[in-house]
Structure formats: C-alpha cells, structure tokens
Coordinates of C-alpha atoms in Angstrom, one line a residue:
X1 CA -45.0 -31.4 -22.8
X2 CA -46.2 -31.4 -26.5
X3 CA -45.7 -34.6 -28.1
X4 CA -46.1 -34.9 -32.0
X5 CA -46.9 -38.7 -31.9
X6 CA -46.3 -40.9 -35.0
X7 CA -49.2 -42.2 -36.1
X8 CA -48.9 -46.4 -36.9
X9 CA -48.4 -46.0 -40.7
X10 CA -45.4 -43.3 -39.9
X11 CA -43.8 -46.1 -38.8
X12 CA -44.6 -48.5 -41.2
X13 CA -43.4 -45.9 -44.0
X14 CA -40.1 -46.8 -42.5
X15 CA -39.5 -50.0 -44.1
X16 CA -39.9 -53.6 -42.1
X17 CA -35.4 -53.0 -41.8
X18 CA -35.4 -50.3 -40.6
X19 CA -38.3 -50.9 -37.6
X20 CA -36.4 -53.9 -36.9
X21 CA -32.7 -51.9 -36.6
X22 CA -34.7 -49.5 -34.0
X23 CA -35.5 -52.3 -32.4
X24 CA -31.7 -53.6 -31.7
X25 CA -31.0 -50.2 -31.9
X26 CA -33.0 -48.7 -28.3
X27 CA -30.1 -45.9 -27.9
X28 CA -31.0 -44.5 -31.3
X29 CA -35.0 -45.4 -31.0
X30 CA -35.0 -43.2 -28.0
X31 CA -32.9 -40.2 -29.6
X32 CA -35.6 -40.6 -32.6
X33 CA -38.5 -40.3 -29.9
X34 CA -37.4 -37.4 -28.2
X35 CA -37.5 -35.1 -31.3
X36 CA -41.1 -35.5 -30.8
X37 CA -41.4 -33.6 -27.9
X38 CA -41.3 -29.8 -27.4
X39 CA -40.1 -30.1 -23.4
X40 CA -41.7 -27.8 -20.7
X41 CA -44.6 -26.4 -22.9
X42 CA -47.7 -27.2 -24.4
X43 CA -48.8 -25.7 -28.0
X44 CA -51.9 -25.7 -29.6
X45 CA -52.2 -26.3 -33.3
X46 CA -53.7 -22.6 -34.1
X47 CA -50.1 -21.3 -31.7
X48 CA -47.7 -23.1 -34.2
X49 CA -46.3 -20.3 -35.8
X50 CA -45.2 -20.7 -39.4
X51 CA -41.7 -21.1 -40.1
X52 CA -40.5 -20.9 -36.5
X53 CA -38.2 -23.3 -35.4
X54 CA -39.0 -25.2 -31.7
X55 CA -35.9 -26.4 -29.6
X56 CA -37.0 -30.5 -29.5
X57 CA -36.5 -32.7 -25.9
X58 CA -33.0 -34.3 -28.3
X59 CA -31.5 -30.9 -28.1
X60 CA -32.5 -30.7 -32.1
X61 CA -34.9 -28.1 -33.9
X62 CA -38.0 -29.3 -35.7
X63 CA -39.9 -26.2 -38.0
X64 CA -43.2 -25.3 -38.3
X65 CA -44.4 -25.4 -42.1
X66 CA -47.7 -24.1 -43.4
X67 CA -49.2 -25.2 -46.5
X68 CA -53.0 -23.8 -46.2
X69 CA -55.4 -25.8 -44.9
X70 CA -52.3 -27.9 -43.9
X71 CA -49.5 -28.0 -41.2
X72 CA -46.7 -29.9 -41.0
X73 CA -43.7 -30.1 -38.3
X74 CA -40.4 -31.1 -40.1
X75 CA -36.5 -31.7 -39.3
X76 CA -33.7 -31.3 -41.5
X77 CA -34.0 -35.2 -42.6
X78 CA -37.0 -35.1 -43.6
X79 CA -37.5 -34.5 -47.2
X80 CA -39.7 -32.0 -48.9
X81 CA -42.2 -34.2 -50.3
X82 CA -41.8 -36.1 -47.0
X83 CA -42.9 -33.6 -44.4
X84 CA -45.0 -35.0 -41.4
X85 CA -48.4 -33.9 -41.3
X86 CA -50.4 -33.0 -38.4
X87 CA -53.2 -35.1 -39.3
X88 CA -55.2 -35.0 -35.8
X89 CA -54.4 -31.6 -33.8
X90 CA -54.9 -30.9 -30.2
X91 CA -55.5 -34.1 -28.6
X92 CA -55.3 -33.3 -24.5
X93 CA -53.8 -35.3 -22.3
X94 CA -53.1 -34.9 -18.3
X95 CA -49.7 -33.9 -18.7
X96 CA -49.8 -32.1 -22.1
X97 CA -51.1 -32.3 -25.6
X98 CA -50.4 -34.4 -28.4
X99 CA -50.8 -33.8 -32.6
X100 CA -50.8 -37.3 -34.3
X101 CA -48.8 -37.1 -37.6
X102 CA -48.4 -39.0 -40.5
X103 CA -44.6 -39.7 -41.0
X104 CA -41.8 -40.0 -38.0
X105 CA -40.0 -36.7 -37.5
X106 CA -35.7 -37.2 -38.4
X107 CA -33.5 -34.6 -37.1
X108 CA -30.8 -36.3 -39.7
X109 CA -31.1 -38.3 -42.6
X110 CA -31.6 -42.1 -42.0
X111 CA -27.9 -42.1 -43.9
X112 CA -26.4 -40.1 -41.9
X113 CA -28.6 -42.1 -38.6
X114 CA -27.6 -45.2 -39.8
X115 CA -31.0 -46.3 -40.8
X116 CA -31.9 -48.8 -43.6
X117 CA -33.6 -47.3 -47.1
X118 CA -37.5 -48.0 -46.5
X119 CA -36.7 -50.5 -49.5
X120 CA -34.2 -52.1 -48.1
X121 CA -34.6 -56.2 -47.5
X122 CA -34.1 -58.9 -45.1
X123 CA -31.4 -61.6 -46.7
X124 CA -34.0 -64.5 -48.7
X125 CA -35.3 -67.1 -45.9
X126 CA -35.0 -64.4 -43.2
X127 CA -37.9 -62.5 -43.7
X128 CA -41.0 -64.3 -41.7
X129 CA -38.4 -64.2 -38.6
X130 CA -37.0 -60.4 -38.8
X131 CA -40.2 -59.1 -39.9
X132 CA -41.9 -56.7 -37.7
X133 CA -45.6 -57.5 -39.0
X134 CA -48.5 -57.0 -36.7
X135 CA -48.8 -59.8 -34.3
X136 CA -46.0 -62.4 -33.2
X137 CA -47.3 -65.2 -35.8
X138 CA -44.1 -64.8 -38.5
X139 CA -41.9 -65.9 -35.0
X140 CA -43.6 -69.6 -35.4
X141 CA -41.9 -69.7 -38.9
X142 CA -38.3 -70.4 -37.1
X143 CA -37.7 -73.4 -35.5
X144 CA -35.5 -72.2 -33.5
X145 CA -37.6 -70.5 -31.2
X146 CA -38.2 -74.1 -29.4
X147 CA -34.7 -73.9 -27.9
X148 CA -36.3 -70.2 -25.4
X149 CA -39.2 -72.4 -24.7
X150 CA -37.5 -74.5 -22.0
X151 CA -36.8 -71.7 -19.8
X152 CA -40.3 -70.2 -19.8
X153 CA -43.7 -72.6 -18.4
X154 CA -41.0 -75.6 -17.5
X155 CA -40.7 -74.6 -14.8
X156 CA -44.5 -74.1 -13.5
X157 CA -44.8 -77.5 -14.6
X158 CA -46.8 -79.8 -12.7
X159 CA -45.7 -82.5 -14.6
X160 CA -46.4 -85.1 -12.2
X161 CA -49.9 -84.1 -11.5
X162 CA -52.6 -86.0 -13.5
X163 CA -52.5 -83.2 -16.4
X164 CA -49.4 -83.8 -17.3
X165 CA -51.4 -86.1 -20.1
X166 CA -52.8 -83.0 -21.7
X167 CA -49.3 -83.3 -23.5
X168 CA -50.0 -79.7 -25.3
X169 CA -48.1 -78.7 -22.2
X170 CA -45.8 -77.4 -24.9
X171 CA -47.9 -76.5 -27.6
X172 CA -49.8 -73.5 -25.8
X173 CA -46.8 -71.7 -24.5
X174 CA -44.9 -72.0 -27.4
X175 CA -47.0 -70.5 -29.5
X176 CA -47.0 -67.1 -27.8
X177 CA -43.2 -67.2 -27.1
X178 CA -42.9 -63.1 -27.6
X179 CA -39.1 -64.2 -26.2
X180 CA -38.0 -65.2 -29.6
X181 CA -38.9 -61.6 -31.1
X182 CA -35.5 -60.0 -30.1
X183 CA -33.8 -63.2 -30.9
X184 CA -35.4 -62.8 -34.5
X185 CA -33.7 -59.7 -35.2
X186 CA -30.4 -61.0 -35.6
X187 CA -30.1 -60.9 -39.2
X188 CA -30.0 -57.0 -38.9
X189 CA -26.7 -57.4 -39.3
X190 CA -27.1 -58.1 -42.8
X191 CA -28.0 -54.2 -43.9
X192 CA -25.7 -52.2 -45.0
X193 CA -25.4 -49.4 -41.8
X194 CA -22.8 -48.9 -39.1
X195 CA -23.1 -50.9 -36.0
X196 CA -22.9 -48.1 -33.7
X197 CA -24.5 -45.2 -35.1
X198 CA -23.5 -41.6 -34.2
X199 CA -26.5 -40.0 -32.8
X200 CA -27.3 -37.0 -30.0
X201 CA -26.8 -33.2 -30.2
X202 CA -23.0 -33.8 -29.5
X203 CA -22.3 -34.8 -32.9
X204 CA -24.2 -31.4 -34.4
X205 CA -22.1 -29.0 -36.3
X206 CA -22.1 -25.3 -36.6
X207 CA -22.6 -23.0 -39.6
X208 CA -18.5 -22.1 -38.9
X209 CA -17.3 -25.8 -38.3
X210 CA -19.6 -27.1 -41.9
X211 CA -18.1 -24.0 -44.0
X212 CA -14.3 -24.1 -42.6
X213 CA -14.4 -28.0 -42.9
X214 CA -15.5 -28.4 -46.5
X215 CA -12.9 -27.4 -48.9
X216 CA -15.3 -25.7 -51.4
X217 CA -15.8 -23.0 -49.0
X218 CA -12.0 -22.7 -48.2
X219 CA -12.0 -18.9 -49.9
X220 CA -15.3 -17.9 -47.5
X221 CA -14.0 -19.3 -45.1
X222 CA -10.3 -17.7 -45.1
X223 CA -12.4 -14.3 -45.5
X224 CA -14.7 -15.1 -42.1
X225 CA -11.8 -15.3 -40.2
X226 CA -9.9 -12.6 -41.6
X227 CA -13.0 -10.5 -40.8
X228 CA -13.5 -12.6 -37.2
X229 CA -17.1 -13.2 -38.4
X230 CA -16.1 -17.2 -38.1
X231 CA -16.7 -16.8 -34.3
X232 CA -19.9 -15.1 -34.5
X233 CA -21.1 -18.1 -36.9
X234 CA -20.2 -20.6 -34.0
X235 CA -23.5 -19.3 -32.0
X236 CA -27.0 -17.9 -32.5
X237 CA -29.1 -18.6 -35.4
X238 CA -28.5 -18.0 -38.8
X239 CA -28.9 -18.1 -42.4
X240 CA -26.2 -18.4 -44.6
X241 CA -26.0 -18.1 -48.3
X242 CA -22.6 -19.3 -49.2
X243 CA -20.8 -18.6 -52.1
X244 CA -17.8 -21.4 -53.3
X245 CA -14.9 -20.7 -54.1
X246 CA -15.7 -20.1 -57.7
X247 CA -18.5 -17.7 -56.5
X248 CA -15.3 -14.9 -55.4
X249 CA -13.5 -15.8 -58.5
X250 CA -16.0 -15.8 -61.0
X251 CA -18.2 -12.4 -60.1
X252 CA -15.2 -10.3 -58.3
X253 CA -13.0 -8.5 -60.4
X254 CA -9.1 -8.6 -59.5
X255 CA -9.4 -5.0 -58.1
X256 CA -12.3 -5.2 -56.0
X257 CA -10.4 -8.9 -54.4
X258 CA -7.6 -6.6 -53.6
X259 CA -9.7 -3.9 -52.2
X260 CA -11.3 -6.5 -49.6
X261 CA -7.8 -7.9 -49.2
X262 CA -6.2 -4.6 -47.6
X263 CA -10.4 -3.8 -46.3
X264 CA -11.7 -5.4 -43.4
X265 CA -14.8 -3.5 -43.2
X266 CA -16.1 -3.4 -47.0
X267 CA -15.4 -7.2 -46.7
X268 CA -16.7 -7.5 -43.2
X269 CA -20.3 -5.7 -44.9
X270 CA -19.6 -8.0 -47.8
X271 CA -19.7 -11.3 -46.0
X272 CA -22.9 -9.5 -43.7
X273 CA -24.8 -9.7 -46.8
X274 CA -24.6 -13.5 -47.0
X275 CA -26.1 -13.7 -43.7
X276 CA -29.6 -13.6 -42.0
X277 CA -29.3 -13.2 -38.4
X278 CA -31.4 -14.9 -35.7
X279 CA -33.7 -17.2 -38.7
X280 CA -33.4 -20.2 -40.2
X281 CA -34.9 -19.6 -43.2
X282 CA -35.3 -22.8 -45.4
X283 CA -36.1 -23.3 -49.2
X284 CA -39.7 -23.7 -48.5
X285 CA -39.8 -20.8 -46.5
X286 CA -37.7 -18.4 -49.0
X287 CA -40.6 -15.8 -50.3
X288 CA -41.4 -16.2 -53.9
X289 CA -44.2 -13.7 -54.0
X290 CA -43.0 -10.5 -56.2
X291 CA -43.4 -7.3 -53.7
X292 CA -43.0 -9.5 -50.8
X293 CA -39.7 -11.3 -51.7
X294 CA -37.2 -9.0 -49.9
X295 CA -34.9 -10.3 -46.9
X296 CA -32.7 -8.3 -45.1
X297 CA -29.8 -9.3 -44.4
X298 CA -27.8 -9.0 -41.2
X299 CA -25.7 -5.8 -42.3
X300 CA -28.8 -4.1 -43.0
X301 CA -29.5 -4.3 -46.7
X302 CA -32.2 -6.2 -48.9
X303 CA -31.5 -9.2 -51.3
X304 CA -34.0 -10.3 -53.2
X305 CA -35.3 -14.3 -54.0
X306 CA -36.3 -15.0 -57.6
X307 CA -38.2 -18.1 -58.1
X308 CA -39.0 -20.1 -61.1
X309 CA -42.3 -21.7 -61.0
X310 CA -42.7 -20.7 -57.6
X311 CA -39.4 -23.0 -56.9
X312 CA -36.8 -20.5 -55.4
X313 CA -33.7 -19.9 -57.8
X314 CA -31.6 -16.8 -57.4
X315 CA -30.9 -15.0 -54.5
X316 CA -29.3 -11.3 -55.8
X317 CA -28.4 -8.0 -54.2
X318 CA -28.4 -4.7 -55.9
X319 CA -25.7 -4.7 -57.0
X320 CA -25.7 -8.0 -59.5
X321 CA -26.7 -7.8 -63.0
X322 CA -29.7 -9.6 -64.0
X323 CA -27.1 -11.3 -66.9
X324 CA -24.9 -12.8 -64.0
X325 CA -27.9 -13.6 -60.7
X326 CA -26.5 -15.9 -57.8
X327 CA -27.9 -19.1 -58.4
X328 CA -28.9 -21.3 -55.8
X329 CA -26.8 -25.1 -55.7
X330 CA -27.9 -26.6 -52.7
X331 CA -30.4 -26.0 -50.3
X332 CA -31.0 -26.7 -46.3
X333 CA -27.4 -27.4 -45.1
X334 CA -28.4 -28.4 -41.6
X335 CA -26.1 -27.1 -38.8
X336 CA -26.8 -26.7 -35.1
X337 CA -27.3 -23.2 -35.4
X338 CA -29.0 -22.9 -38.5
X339 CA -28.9 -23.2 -42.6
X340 CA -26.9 -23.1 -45.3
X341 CA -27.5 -22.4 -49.0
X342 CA -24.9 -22.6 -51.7
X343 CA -25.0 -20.3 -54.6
X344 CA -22.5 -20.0 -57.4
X345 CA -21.9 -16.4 -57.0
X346 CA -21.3 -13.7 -54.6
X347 CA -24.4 -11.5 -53.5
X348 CA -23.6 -7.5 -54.0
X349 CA -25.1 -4.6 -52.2
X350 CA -24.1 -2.2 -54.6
X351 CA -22.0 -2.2 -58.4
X352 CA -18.6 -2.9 -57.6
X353 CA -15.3 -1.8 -59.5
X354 CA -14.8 -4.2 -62.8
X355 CA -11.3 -4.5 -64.0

C-alpha cells in the first residue's frame, strides 16, 4: 500500500471542532483515512505522474499536482491554495511506503462532509473540556470527570490494607482519567453540521446525474439525451466544459438551433467538442503556455485555453470569434467520473450559419 500520511500540523490546520467532530464522528474519520491510501501498490515520489488521477482505498480519486521543485497530492475538497504537500517522500515501511504531507487530503468539502470551518468555536466555558490540545491536562478543568473515576482503580482498592492512609488513593488515578476525553466531546453538538453526515463513494455523482440535475444545464442536458451521449457520461472519465443554458441561446443563431434540432449527428459532434475523453483535467492542469495550449477534444478536434496572467479564462474552438470567447464560470465540478467546467458560451469547431 502507499499511504500519504498527515503530518501532526495537517491535522491541527483543521481547527480544535473539527478534530473533536472526527472524534465522535469514527465512521467519517475512517472514510477521511482511507483516501490516504493508494490500495495494492506502492509509488515512489519520482513515479507520481503529473496530473494523473490515483483510484484512493474510499473508492475516491486524489491527483497528482506538480509545481517544480514541489508535489502535491490533492482531492476535489481541497482548495487551490490548500493543496497537501509531500513534504517528506519515500519513507519505506514493511508493508509499503509512506509520503508525509502537510495538510489532510478531503475527497469533499468539509461542507459538504459535515465538518466544522477551521475557525469555528466551542460554545464560551466549553473549551478546556472539548479541546483536543496535546496531552489530557484541559480534561482536569471539568469537574465532572470525578463522577468516571469510581469505576476505574475502586475497584483494585485495597482499602483495608495499611495504605489505605495514603488517602491520594484518588488523587493519582484521577488525574490521568483518559476516560473523561470522549465524555468531553459532548458539546460537539453545538456546531453547526448534520448529525449524520453523508459520506462513502455511494453518495458520488456522475458527470450525467450533476448536469441533468441542476436546472442551469436543463438545455445541455435535453441535447445529451437527444443525442444518447447522457449514457456515455454515466461511465469512464471525462472532462466536460458545459455550456448553461444561456451559452446555446446567446452564441447560436435561431437557424443553426434548428439545424441541430432536425441533426443528430452535427449536434452529436457539437456536444463531442465539450468533452475530453478518458482525463480529468482540472483548472491547474488546463495548459496556459501559448504553442502548447491545444486539447483535443473527444470528437477529434482542438480547442484552445487562453489564460490571463497565467490564470486560465477562455476555452474557444475555431470556430468562435475572438469578440465573443467562451469564458470560463466555474471550475472543478467534482463527479465520480470526472470534471466539470462552466462556461458562458458554446465551444465551435468551425463558423456556423448567423441568422
């Protein structure tokens, strides 16, 4: 196995809540943990190859990011300017390998894992007890930790042998009562999260179900199943640059919307040029570089990414005007079978008819 362990201060980065939720919260702790580990195989630092994506133990994909002299390994909730670095590579072990990074790797985004904010606080008075500072010493803070004491060294107690005058009988164990820690977690309740938080592969959606179930893709997605393309969306890998439902009324003239109306295979070629088969191809990953900035696309044309200070911006075919580019939205949609980009207009292989 390859394990990309968390180094301490990953952790701590989460916020003292949010530590303490994982803590009530084992079920989601251990779907967290598991998208540390690449299953079956063991990966070397220098064999990380840039951009690919790696199939993690939860049944979610982490990516591979290179930043030279820097990697990092990333999943679709972690933020851009809060990617996991792999600070200490290629540590062996007897059963695999491990790469210690900086920041805990989220296949979601603690909103939608039910995590706290890292900023988020414990209700006033509550903190020494829900803390989860380094040693057990905030526990003493809470009286109420006494009560768990009478079912731990009572009963060992030789209390009527001569020691029983070293009264600290209840001093010593008391103050290393770990017991109270899950106790002290109770005012979790106070953050503002779900109680049962939806978690594991089983909640993933595809690229089809995201489009078809958001109503500002509602005229993509009445064309993807016109075309049967919705089914093909369902599986593989792909990357999708999706155009709203402005996007077709806004750059398609009324006589080229009729054409693809009465057209299944112009629109079927259409729709092909919104798509990159079998990649998952991110917005840190779109190519920037002028001469090396082409991607084809899954019907076998080229569109092009324009980026503005080095930040990618447009995404254009051929066939659009440099007065009227596709403009990039939103970026890194995450479904289970790849990612989604909006852009406010539709991509064109070639000039079409204008009324």
């Amino acid at each position: 196995r390859q394990l990309f362990a968390p180094i301490d201060s990953a952790f701590e980065a989460l916020g003292p809540v949010a530590l303490a939720y994982l803590k009530e919260n084992e079920e989601l702790l251990e779907d967290i943990l598991m998208f540390h580990i690449i299953p079956s195989r063991v990966i070397a630092s220098e064999d990380l190859e840039c951009s690919e994506l790696y199939r993690m133990e939860n049944g979610y994909d982490s990516r591979t990011i290179c930043r030279t002299p820097f990697i990092y390994q990333k999943g679709a909730g972690n933020s851009d300017d809060e990617r996991p670095e792999i600070v200490t590579p290629d540590v062996e072990t007897c059963n695999g390998a491990l790469h210690f990074v900086d920041r805990v790797m989220l296949h979601k985004t603690t909103e939608q894992l039910g995590l706290p904010p890292p900023d988020a606080t414990f209700p006033p008075g509550e903190v020494p007890s829900a803390a989860p500072t380094k040693g057990n010493t905030p526990l003493s803070a809470s009286p109420v930790s006494a009560a768990p004491v009478t079912s731990v060294p009572v009963t060992s107690a030789p209390v009527t042998s001569a020691p029983v005058t070293a009264s600290p009988v209840s001093a010593a164990p008391v103050t290393t009562a770990p017991i109270s820690f899950a106790p002290s977690i109770a005012p979790i309740t106070s953050a503002p999260v779900p109680s049962t938080p939806s978690t594991g592969p089983e909640t993933c959606e595809t690229i089809d179900e995201i489009l078809c179930g958001d109503d500002m893709f509602d005229a993509l997605c009445q064309r993807l199943r016109q075309t049967g393309l919705d089914g093909a969306l369902s599986t593989g890998t792909w990357t999708v640059f999706a155009p709203t439902n402005e996007a077709f009324s806004r750059s398609l003239s009324r006589t080229y919307l009729d054409q693809l109306n009465t057209d299944v295979e112009e629109l079927s070629r259409l729709l092909l040029f919104h798509v990159v088969s079998e990649k998952a191809i991110y917005k840190d990953d779109l190519p920037c570089e002028a001469g090396e900035n082409l991607i084809e696309m899954a019907m076998g044309k080229d569109s092009r990414t324009l980026c503005v200070s080095r930040i990618p911006t447009y995404q254009k075919g051929a066939g659009n005007p440099d007065s009227a580019k596709p403009m990039f939205t939103e970026f890194d949609r995450p479904a289970c079978n790849g990612v989604i980009h909006t852009i406010d207009k539709v991509l064109k292989f070639y000039p079409v008819v204008e009324d």
